CSV table of C-alpha atoms in Angstrom, one decimal:
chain,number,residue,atom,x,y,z
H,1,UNK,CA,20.9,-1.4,-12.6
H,2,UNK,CA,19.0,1.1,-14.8
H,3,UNK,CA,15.6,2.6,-13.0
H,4,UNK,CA,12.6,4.3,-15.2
H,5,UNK,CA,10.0,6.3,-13.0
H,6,UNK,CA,7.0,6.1,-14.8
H,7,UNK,CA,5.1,9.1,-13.3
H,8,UNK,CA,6.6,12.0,-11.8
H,9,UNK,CA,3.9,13.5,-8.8
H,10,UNK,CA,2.9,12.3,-5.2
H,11,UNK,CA,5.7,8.9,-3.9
H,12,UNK,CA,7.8,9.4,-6.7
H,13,UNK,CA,10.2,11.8,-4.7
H,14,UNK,CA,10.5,8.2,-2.3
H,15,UNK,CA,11.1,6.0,-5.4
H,16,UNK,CA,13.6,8.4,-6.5
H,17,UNK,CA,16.0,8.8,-3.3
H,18,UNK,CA,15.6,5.7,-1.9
H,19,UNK,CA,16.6,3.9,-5.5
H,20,UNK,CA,19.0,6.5,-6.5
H,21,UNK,CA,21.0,6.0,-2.8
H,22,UNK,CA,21.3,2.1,-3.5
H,23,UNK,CA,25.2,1.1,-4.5
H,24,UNK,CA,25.0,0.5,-8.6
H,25,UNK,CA,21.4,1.5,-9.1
H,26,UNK,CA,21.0,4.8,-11.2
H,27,UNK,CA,17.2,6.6,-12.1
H,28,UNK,CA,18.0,7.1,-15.9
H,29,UNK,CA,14.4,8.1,-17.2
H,30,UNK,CA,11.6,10.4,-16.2
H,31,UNK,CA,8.0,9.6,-17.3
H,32,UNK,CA,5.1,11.9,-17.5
H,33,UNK,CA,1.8,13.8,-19.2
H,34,UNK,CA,2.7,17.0,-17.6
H,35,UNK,CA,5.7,18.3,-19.0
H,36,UNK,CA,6.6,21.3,-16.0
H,37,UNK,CA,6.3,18.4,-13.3
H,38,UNK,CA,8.2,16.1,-15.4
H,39,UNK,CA,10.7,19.1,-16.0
H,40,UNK,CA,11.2,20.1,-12.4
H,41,UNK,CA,11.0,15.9,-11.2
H,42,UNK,CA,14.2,15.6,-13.4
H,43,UNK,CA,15.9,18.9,-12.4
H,44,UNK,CA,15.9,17.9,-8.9
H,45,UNK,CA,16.7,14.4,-9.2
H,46,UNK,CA,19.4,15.0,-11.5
H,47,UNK,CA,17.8,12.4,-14.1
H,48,UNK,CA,19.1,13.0,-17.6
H,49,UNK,CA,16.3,12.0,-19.9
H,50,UNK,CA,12.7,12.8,-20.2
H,51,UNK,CA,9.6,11.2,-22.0
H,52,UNK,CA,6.4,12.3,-22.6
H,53,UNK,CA,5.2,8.8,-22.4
H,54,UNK,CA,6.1,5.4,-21.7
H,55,UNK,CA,5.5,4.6,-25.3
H,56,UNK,CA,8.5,6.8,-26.2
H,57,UNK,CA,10.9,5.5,-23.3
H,58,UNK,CA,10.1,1.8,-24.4
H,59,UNK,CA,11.3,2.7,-27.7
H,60,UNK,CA,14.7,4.3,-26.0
H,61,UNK,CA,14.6,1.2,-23.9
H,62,UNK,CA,18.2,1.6,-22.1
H,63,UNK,CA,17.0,0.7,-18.7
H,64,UNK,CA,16.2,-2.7,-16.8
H,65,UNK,CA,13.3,-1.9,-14.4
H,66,UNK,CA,10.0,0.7,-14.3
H,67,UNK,CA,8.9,2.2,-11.4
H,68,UNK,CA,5.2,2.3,-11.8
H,69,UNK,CA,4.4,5.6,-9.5
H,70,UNK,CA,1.0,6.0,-12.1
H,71,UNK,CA,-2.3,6.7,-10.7
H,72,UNK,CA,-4.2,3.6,-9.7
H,73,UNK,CA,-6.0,3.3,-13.0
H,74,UNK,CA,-3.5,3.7,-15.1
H,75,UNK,CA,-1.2,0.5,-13.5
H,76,UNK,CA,-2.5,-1.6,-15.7
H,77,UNK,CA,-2.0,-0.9,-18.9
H,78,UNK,CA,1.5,0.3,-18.5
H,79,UNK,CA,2.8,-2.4,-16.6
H,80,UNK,CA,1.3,-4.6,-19.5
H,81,UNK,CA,3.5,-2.8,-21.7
H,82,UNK,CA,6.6,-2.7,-19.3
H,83,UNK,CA,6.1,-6.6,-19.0
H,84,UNK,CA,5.6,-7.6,-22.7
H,85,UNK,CA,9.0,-4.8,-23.2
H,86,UNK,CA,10.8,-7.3,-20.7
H,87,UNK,CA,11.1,-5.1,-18.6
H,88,UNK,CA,11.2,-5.7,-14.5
H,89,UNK,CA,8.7,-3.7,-12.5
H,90,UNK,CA,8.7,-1.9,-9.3
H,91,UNK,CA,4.4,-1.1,-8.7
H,92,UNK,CA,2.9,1.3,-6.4
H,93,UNK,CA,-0.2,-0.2,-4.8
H,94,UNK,CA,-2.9,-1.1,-5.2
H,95,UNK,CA,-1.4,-3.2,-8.5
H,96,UNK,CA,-4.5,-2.9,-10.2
H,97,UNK,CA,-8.6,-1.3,-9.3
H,98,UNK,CA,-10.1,-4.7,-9.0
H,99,UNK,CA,-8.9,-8.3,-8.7
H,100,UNK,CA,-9.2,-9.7,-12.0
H,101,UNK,CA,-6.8,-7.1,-13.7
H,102,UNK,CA,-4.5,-7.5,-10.9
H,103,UNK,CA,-4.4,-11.5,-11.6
H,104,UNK,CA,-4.0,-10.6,-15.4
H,105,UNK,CA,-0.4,-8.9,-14.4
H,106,UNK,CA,0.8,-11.2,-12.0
H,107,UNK,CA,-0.2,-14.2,-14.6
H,108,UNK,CA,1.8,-12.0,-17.0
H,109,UNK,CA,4.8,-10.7,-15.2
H,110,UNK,CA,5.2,-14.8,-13.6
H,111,UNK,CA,5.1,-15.7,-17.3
H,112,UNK,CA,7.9,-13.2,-18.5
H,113,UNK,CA,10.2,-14.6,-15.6
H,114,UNK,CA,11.0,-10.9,-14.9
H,115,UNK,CA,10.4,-9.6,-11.2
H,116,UNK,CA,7.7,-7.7,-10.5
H,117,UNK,CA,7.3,-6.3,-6.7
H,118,UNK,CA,4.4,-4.2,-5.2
H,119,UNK,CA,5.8,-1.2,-2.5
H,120,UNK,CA,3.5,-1.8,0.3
H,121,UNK,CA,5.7,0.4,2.2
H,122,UNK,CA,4.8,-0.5,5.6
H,123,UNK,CA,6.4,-3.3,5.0
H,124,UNK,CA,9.7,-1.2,5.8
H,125,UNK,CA,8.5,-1.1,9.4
H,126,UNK,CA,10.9,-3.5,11.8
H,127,UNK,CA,8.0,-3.4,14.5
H,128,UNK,CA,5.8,-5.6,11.8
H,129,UNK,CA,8.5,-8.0,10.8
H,130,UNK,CA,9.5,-9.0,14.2
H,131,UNK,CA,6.2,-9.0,15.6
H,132,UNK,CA,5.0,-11.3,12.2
H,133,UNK,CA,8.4,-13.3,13.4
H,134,UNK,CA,6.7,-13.5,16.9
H,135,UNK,CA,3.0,-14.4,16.2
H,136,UNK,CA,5.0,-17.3,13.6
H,137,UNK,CA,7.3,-18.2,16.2
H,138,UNK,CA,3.8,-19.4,17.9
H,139,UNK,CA,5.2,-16.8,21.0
H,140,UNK,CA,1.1,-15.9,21.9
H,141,UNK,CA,-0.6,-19.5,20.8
H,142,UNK,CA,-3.3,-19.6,18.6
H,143,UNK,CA,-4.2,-16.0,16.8
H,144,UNK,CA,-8.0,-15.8,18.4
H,145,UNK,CA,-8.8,-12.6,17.4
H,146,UNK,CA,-7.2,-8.7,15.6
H,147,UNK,CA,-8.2,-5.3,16.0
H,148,UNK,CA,-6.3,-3.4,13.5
H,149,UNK,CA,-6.8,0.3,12.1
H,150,UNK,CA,-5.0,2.7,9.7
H,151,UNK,CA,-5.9,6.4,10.6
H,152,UNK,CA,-5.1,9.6,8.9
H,153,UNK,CA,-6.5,13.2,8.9
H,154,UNK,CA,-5.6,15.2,5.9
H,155,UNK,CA,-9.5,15.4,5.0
H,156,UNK,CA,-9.4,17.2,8.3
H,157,UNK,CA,-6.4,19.2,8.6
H,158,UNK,CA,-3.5,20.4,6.1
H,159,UNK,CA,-0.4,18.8,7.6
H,160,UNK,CA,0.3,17.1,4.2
H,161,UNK,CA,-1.4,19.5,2.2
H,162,UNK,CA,-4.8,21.3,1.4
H,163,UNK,CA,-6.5,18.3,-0.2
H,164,UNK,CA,-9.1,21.2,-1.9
H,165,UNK,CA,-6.5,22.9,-4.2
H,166,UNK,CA,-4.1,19.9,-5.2
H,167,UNK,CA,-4.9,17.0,-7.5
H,168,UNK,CA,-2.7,15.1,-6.1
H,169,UNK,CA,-4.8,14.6,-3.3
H,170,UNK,CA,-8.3,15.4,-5.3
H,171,UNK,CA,-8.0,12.4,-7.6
H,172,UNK,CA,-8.2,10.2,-4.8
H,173,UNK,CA,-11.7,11.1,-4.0
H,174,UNK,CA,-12.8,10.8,-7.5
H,175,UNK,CA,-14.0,7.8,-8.7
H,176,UNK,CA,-14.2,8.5,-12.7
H,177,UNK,CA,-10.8,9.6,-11.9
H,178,UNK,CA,-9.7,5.6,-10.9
H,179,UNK,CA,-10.1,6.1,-7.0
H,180,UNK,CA,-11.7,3.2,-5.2
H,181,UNK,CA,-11.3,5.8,-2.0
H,182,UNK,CA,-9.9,5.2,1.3
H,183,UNK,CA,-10.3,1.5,1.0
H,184,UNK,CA,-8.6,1.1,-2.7
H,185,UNK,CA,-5.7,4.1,-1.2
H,186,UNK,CA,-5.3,3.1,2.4
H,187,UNK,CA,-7.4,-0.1,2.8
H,188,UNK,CA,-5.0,-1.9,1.0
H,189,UNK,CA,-2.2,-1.4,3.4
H,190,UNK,CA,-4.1,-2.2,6.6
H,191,UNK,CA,-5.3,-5.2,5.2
H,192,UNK,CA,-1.8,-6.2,4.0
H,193,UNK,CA,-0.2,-5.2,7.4
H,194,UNK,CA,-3.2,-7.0,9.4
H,195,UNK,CA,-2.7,-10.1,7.2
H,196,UNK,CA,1.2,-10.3,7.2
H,197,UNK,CA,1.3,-9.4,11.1
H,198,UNK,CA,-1.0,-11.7,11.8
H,199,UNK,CA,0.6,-14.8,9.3
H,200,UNK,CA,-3.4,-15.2,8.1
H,201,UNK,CA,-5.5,-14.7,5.3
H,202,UNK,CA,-9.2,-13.3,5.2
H,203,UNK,CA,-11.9,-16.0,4.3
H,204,UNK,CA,-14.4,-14.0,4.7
H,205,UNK,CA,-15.6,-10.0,5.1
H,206,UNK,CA,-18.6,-8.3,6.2
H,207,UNK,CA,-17.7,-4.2,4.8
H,208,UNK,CA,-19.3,-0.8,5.6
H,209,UNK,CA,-18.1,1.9,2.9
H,210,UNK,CA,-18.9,5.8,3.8
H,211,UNK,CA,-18.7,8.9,1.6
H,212,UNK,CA,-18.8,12.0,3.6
H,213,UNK,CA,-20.2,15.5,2.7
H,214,UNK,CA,-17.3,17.7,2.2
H,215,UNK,CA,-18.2,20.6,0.2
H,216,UNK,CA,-21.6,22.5,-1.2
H,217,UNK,CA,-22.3,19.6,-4.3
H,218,UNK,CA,-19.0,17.6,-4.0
H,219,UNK,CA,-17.3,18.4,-6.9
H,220,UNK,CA,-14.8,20.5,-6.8
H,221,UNK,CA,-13.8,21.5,-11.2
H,222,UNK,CA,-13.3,17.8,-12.8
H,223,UNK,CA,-13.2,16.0,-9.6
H,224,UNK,CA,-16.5,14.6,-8.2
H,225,UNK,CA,-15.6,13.8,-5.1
H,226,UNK,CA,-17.8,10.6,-4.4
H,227,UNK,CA,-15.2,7.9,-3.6
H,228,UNK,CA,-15.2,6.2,-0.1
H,229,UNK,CA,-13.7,8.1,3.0
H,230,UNK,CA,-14.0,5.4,5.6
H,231,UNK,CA,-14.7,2.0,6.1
H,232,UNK,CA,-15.1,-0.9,9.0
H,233,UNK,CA,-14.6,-4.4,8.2
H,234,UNK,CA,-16.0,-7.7,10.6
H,235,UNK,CA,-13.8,-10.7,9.1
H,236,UNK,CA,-13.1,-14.1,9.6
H,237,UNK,CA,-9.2,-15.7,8.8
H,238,UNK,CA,-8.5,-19.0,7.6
H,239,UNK,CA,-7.4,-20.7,10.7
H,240,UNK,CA,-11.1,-19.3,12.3
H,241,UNK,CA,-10.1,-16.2,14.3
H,242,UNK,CA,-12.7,-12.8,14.2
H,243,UNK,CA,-11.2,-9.6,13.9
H,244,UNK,CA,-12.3,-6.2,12.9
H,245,UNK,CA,-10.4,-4.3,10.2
H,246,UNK,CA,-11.2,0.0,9.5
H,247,UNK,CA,-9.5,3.0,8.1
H,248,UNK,CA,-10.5,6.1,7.2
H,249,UNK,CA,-8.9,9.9,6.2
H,250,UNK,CA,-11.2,12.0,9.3
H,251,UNK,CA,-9.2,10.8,12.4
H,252,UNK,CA,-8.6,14.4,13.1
H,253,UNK,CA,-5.3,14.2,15.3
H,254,UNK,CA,-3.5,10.8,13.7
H,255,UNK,CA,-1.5,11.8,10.3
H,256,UNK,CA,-0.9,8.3,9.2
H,257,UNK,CA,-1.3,5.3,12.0
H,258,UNK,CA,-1.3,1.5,11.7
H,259,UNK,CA,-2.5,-0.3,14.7
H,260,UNK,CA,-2.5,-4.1,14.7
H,261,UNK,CA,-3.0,-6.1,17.8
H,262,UNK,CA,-2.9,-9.9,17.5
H,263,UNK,CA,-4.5,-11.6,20.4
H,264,UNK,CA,-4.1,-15.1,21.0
H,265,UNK,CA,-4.3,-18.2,23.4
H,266,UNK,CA,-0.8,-17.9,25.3
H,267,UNK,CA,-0.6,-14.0,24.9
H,268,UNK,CA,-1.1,-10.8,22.8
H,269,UNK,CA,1.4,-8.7,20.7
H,270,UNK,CA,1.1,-5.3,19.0
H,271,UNK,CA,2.6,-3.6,16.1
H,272,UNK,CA,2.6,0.1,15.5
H,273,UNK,CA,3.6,2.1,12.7
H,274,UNK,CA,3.0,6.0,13.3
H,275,UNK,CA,4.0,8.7,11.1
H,276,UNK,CA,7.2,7.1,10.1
H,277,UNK,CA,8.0,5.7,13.6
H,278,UNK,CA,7.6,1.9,14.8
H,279,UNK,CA,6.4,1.1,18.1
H,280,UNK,CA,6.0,-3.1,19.1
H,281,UNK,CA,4.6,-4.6,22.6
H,282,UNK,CA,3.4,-7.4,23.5
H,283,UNK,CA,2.0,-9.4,27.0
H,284,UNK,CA,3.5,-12.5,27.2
H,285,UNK,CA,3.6,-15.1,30.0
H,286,UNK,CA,3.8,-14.2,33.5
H,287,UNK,CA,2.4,-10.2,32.7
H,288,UNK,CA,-0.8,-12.4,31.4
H,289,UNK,CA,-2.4,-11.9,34.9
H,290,UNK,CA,-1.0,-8.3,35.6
H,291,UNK,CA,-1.9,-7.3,31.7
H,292,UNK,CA,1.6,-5.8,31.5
H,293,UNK,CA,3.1,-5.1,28.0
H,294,UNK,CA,6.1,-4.9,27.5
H,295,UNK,CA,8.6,-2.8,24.9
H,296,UNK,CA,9.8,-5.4,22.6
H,297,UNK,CA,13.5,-4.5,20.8
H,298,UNK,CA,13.8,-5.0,17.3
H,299,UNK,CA,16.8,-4.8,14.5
H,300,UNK,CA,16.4,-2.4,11.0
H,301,UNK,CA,15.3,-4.1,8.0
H,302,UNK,CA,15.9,-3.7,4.4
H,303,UNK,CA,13.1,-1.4,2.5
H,304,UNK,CA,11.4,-2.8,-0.4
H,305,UNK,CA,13.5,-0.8,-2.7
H,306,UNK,CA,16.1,-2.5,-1.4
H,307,UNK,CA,14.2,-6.0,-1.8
H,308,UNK,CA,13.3,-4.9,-5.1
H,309,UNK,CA,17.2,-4.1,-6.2
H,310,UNK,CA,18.0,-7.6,-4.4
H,311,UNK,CA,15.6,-9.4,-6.5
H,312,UNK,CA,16.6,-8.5,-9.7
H,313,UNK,CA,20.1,-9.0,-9.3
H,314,UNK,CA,19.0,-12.5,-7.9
H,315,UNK,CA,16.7,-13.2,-10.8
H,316,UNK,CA,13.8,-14.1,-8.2
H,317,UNK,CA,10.7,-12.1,-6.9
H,318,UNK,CA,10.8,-11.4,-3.7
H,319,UNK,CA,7.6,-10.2,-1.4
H,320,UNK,CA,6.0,-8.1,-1.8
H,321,UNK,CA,4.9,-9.8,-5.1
H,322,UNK,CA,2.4,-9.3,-8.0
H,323,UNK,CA,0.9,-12.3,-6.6
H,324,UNK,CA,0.4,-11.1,-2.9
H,325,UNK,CA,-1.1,-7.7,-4.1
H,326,UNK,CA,-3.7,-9.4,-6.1
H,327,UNK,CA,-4.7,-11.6,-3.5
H,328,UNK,CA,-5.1,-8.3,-1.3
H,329,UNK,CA,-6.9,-6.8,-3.8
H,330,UNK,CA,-9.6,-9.7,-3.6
H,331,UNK,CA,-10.3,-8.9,-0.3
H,332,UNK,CA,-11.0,-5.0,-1.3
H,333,UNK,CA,-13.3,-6.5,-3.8
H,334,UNK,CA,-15.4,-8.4,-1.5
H,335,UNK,CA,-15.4,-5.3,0.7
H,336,UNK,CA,-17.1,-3.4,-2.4
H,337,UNK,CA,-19.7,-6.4,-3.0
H,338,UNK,CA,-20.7,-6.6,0.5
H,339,UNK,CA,-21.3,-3.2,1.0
H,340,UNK,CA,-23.9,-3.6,-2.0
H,341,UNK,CA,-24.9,-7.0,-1.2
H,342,UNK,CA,-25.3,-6.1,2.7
H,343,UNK,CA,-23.9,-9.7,3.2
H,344,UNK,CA,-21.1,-11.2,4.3
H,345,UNK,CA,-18.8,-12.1,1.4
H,346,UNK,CA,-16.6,-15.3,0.9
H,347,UNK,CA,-13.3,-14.6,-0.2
H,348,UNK,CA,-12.4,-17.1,-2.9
């Protein structure tokens, strides 16, 4: 199996060693704008051809799948063309800026019978699938009510960089540079690890949006930096539980944290991913009346590179897919609209 990395800066380093370390899968192609990042990308990933555009690589065409590590804005129309190539494709999040382009590619790619997989990558952590298995398994009752969070600090502190000299931090707090801000970046993946944890959908969604001061005038040379920061969400799920829903890139002291605790009728369980690491407990039965949690063990699980690999060679999507990312994306919308509207907002 034949990979294509369409954009060469920020997770394509993970797209690259995680693909190139599966049995029979080779990176064959480098794609970007900036020729020295596309030059040194392929140097150290030992790739043997470079584009200047996908344009130019669809006319080589001697690959089977794109991995679309683009800017969030620019999603769209490539994967357009990688689908209408025939070509299966491996999307960073979110799949598209709003809802309605998003269900444009997944209508598409379902069309073409290709696969075409979204890397929400926490997914990978085993503390979420066997807690999801749990919550399922109907181990704590009837879900009642989630708290979940996803916190990180590098507006705060330069463990992962100094967000004021580097686009590739810079463009996410642009909006005319495709950046809905930390709920388009980081949103997306708490509500997609809330929702998957918790086995339900959001029906409806009550949003808060905050851009924060960070420099004299906020722009900093092309980059107006005027896209969201934080965010709280009040929201109701489908089977009628309450929960709350926030992230934001100021949690001085937390590099990158999900928090989801699922309460319900018979007990409570809570998945953790932090900085790479997966933590899961839960208060079940008899520790009910002592509010005890307990450690819970769980087993490894395959990443979605892996699932994305798997797929192909099966000939059927596997989650996450096209499908599930636009649905996600429908509740960032309504988190836009009701910060306008100052209303709760149904999600349809």
């Amino acid at each position: 199996m034949r990979i294509l990395i369409l954009g060469t800066g920020g997770m394509a380093r993970q797209h690259a060693e995680n693909f190139s370390a599966i049995d029979g899968v080779s990176v064959v192609g480098g794609v970007d704008v900036v020729p020295d990042r596309l030059a040194a990308f392929c140097a150290q990933h030992n790739i043997a051809r470079q584009f200047a555009s996908l344009e130019d690589a669809l006319k080589w065409g001697e690959f089977d799948a794109v991995a679309n590590v683009t800017p969030d804005r620019i999603h769209h129309p490539t994967t357009m063309q990688a689908i209408a190539a025939g070509k299966h494709v491996f999307c960073e999040k979110p799949l598209a800026t709003d809802a309605s382009l998003a269900m444009e590619m997944t209508e598409a790619m379902e069309k073409s019978g290709k696969v075409g997989m979204v890397n929400f990558t926490y997914r990978n952590s085993p503390a979420l699938q066997k807690g999801r298995q749990m919550v399922l398994a109907g181990e704590i009752g009837a879900v009642r009510h989630i708290e979940a969070s996803h916190l990180q600090s590098w507006l705060v502190g330069k463990a992962w960089g100094d967000w004021k000299t580097e686009s590739k931090w810079l463009w996410r707090l642009s909006r005319k540079h495709g950046s809905n801000g930390a709920l388009g970046d980081i949103g997306i993946h708490i509500v997609d690890f809330t929702s998957y944890g918790s086995g339900l959908d959001v029906a409806h969604v009550f949003a808060r949006l905050k851009t924060f001061d960070k420099i004299e005038g906020n722009v900093i040379g092309e980059y107006d930096l005027d896209a969201n920061d934080s965010f709280t969400m009040n929201v109701d799920f489908t089977n009628g539980a309450v929960g709350t829903i926030q992230a934001t890139r100021t949690a001085a002291g937390q590099l990158d944290q999900l928090r989801l605790r699922v309460y319900g009728e018979k007990g409570s369980i809570e998945m953790i991913y932090d900085t790479g690491r997966s933590y899961l407990r839960a208060c079940l039965g008899r520790d009910l009346d002592t509010a005890n949690w307990r450690d819970i063990p769980y087993d490894p699980v395959d990443t979605n590179y892996k699932r994305f690999v798997a797929a192909v060679r099966a000939g059927k999507t596997q989650e996450p897919s096209f499908r599930r990312a636009a649905d996600i994306q429908k509740v960032l919308d309504k988190a836009m609209a009701s910060d306008q509207s100052r209303r709760d907002e149904a999600v349809g």
